Coordinates of C-alpha atoms in Angstrom, one line a residue:
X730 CA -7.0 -204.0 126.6
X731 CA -9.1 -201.6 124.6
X732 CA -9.3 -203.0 120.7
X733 CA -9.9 -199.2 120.0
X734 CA -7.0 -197.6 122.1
X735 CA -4.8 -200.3 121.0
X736 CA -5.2 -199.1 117.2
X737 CA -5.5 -195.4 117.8
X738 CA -2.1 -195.7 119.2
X739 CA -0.6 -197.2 116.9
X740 CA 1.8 -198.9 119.1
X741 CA 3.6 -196.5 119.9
X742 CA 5.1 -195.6 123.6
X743 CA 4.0 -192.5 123.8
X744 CA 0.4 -193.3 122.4
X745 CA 0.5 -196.1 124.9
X746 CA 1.1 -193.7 127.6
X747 CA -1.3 -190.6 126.3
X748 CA -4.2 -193.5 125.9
X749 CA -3.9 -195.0 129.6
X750 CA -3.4 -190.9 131.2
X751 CA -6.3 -189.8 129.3
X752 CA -8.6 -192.6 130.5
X753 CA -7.2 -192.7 133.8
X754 CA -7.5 -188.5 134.4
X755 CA -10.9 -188.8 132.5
X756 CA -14.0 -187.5 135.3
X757 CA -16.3 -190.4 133.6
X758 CA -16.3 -194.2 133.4
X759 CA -15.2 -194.1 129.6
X760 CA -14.2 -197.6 130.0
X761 CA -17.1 -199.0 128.4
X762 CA -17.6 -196.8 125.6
X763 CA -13.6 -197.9 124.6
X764 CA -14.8 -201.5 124.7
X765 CA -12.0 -202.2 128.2
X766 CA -13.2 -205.7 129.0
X767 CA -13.3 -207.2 132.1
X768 CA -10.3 -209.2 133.1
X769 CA -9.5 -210.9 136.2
X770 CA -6.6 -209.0 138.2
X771 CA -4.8 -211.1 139.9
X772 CA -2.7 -209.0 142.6
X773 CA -6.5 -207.9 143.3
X774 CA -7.9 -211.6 143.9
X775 CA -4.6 -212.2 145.8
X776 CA -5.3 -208.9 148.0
X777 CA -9.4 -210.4 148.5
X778 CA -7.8 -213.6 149.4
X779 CA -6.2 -212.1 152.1
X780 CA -9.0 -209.9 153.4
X781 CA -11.2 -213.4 153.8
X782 CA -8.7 -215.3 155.6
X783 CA -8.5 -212.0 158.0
X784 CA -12.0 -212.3 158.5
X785 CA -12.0 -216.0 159.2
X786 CA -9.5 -215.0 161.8
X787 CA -11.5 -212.7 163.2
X788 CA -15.4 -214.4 163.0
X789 CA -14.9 -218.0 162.1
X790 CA -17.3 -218.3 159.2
X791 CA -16.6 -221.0 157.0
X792 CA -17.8 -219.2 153.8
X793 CA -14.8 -216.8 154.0
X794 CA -12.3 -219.6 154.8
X795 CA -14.0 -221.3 151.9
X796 CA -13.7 -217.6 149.6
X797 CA -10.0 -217.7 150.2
X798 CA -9.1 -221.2 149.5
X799 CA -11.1 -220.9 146.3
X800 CA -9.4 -217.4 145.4
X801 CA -5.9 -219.1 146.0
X802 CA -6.2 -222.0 144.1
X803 CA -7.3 -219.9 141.4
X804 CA -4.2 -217.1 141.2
X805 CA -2.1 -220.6 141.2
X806 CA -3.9 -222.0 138.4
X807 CA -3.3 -218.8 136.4
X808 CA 0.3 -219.0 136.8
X809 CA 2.8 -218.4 133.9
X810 CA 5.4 -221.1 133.6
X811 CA 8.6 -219.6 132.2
X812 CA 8.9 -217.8 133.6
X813 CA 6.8 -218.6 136.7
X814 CA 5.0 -215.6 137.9
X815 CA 2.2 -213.4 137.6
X816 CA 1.4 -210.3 135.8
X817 CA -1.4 -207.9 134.8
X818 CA -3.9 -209.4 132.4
X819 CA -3.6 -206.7 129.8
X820 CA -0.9 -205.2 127.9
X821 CA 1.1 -202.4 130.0
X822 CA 3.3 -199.6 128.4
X823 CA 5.2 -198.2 131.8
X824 CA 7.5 -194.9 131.8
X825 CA 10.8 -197.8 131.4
X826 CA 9.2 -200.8 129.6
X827 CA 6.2 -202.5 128.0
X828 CA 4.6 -205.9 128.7
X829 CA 2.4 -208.3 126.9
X830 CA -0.7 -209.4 128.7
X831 CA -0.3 -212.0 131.8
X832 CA 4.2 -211.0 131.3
X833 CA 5.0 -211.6 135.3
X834 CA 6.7 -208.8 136.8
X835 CA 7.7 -208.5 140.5
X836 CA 5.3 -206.9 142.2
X837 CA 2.3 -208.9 141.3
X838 CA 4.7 -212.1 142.1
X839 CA 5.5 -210.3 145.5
X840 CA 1.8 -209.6 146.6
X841 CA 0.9 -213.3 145.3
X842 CA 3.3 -214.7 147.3
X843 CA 2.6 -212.8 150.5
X844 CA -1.3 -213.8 149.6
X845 CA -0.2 -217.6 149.9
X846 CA 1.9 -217.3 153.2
X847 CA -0.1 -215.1 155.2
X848 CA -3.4 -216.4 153.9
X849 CA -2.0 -220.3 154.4
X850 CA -0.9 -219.2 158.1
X851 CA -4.3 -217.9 158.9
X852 CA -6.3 -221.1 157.5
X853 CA -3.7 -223.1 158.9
X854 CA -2.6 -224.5 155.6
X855 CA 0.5 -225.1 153.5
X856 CA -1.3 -225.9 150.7
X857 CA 0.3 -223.2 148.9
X858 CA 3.8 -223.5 150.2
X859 CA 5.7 -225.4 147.1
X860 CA 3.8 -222.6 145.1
X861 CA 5.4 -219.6 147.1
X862 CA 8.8 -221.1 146.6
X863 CA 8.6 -221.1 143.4
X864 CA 7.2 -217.2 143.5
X865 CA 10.4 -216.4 145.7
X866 CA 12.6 -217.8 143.7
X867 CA 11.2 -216.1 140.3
X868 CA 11.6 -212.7 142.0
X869 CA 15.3 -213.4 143.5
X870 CA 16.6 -215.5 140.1
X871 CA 14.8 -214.0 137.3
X872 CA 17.4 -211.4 135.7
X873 CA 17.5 -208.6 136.1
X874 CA 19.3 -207.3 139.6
X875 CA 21.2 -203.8 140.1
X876 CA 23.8 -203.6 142.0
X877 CA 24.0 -200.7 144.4
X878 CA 26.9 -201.4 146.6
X879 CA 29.1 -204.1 149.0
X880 CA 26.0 -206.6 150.1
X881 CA 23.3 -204.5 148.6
X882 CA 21.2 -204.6 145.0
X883 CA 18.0 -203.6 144.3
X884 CA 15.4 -205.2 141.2
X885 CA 13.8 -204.2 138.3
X886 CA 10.3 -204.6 137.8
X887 CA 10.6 -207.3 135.4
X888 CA 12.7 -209.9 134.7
X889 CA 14.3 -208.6 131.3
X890 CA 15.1 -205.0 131.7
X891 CA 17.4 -202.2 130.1
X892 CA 16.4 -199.5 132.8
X893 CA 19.5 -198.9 135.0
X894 CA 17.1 -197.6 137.6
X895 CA 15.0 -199.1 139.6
X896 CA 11.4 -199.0 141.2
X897 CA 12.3 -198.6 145.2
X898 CA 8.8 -200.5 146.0
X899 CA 9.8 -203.4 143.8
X900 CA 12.9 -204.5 146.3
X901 CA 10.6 -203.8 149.5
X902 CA 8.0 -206.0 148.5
X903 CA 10.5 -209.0 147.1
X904 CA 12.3 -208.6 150.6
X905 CA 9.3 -208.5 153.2
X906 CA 7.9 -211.7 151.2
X907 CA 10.7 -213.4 150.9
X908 CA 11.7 -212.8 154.7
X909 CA 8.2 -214.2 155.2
X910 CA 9.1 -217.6 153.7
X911 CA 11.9 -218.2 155.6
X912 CA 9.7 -218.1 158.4
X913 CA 6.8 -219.9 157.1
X914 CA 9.5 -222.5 155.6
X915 CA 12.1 -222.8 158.3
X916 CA 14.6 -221.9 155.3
X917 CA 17.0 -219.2 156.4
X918 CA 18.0 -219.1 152.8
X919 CA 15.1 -217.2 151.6
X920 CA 16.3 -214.2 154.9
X921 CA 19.7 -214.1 153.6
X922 CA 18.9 -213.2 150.0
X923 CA 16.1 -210.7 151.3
X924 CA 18.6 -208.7 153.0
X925 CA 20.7 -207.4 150.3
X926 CA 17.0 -206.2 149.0
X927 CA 16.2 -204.5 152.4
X928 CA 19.7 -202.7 152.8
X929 CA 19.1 -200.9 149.4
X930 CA 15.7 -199.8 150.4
X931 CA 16.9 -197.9 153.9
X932 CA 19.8 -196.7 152.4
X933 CA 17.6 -194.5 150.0
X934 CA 15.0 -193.3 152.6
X935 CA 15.6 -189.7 152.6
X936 CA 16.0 -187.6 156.0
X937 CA 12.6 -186.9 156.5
X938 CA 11.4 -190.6 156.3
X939 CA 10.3 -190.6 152.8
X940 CA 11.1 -192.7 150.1
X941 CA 11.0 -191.4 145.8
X942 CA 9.4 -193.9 143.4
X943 CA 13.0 -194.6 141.2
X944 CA 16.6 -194.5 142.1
X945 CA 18.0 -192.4 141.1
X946 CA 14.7 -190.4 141.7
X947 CA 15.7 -188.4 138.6
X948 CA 14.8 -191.1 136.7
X949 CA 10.9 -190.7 137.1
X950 CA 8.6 -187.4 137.2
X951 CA 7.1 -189.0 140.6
X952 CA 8.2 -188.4 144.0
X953 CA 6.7 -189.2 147.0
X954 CA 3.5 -190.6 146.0
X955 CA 0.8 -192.2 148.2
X956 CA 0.5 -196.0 147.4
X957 CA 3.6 -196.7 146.7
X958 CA 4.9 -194.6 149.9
X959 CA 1.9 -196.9 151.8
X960 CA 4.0 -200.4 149.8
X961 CA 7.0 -199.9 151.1
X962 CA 6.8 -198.5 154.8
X963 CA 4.0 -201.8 155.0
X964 CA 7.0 -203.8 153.8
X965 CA 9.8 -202.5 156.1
X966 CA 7.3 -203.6 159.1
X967 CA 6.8 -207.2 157.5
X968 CA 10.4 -207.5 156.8
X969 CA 11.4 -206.6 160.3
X970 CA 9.1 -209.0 161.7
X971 CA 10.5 -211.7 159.6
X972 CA 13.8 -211.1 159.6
X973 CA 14.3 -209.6 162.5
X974 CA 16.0 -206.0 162.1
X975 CA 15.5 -203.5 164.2
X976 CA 17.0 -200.7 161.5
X977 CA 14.3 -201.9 159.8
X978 CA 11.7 -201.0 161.6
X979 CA 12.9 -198.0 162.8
X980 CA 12.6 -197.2 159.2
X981 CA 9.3 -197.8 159.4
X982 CA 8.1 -195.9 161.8
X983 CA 9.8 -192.7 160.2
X984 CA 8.2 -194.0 156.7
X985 CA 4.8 -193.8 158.8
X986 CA 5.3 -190.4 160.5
X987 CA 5.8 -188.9 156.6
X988 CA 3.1 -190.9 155.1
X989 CA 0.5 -190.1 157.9
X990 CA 1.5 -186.3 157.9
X991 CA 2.2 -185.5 154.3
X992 CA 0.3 -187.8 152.1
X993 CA -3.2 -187.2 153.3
X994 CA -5.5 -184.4 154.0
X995 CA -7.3 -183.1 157.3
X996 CA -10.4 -185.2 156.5
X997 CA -8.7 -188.0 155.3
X998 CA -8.7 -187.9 151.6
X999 CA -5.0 -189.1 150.1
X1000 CA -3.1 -187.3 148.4
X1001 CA -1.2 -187.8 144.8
X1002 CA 2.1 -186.9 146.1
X1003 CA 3.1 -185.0 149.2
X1004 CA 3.4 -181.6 147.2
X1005 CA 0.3 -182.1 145.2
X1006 CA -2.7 -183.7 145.9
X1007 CA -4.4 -184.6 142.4
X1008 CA -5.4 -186.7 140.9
X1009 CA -7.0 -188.8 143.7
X1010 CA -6.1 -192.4 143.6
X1011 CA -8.0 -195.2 145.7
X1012 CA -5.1 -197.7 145.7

């Protein structure tokens, strides 16, 4: 979102990607100096949404049930209509693909629509229920899907795609949410086209729990990383629970045991990747 980055790269892929690693790696804030804006995230007002509810679960004070509601009704307002979805608010050059400002993709469609069902079940609303189907049916209609067997296919990241690979957290997410909605809705339908999703993630957990950021993981230089590692074992657990499916959950708890004992340090700082612990990442 940088006016400066945007022309000292000319628009080029690789000047894309040099200009985000270089202010991502950088030790200082240089943010500012490159004129970044501030832009509202939306995955990250959906994630907030989700923390307030939590705590109106857990103390009953109005101002967070009130924070919540107002932090839904504001991701829904933001929507994109064709097609419907939500994406990051600046432009985003990825390894595969580039995306204009506010393209949906997947994930931030996935975590939007988990925002609205678990955040509705805890304030006892379904407010946001017409807006979830509508979320659920962006991530299971929108092209593109891979297939990747009898009954299984995985996603891309967005909707219009060339990469014959795919992200292995994209699929987890779509299929714990949308296994989440058929509970929330009473609409097996929604379970039945998660499922497809869900085989394709267990079938590429490796032997010692862990799961690589593409299949095939040749197709990207990262391995086991952190958050993603952290996205999908959370989304085997929500999918199980939905669903149900005990393999499921089983994978799971293997997911856990690797990123528990390989993806963090004695005192509890994360690691990168599970063979290399820099750069640090908060997510």
């Amino acid at each position: 979102a940088s006016p400066l980055l945007r022309a000292c790269s000319l628009g080029t892929r690789w000047g894309r990607l040099l200009a985000s690693q270089a202010v991502k790696r950088a030790p200082w804030n240089v943010r500012p100096l490159l004129g970044v804006p501030e832009l509202p995230n939306l995955k990250g007002w959906a994630l907030f949404a989700q923390a307030h509810a939590a705590l109106w679960t857990l103390e009953g004070k109005g101002e967070d049930r009130d924070a919540a509601l107002r932090l839904l009704r504001a991701v829904a307002e933001r929507r994109v209509e064709t097609p419907w979805g939500w994406g990051y608010p600046h432009p985003w050059q990825d390894w595969g693909f580039y995306l204009a400002a506010d393209a949906p993709n997947r994930v931030v469609t996935a975590f939007v629509l988990e925002a609205f069902l678990e955040a509705g079940r805890r304030l006892g609303t379904d407010e946001f229920l017409p807006a979830a189907r509508r979320a659920a049916a962006f991530l299971v209609d929108a092209p593109r899907t891979l297939p990747r067997g009898e009954g299984v296919h995985a996603l891309t990241y967005v909707p219009r795609s060339d990469n014959d690979w795919a992200v292995v957290d994209v699929s987890a997410l779509s299929a714990a949410a949308l296994a989440e909605l058929s509970v929330a809705s009473g609409e097996p339908s929604w379970r039945e086209k998660a499922g497809p999703l869900m085989k394709f993630v267990l079938s590429v957990q490796t032997p010692e729990g862990a799961w690589f950021y593409a299949d095939p993981p040749s197709a990207s230089a990262i391995r086991h990383d952190n958050y993603h590692t952290g996205f999908i074992t959370d989304a085997t657990f929500r999918y199980a629970e939905g669903a149900p499916d005990a393999d499921a959950r089983r994978a799971g708890e293997r997911g856990l045991d690797f990123y528990r004992d390989r993806l963090f340090e004695p005192d509890g700082a994360p690691r990168f990747q599970s063979h290399r612990p820099w750069p640090r990442d908060i997510h």
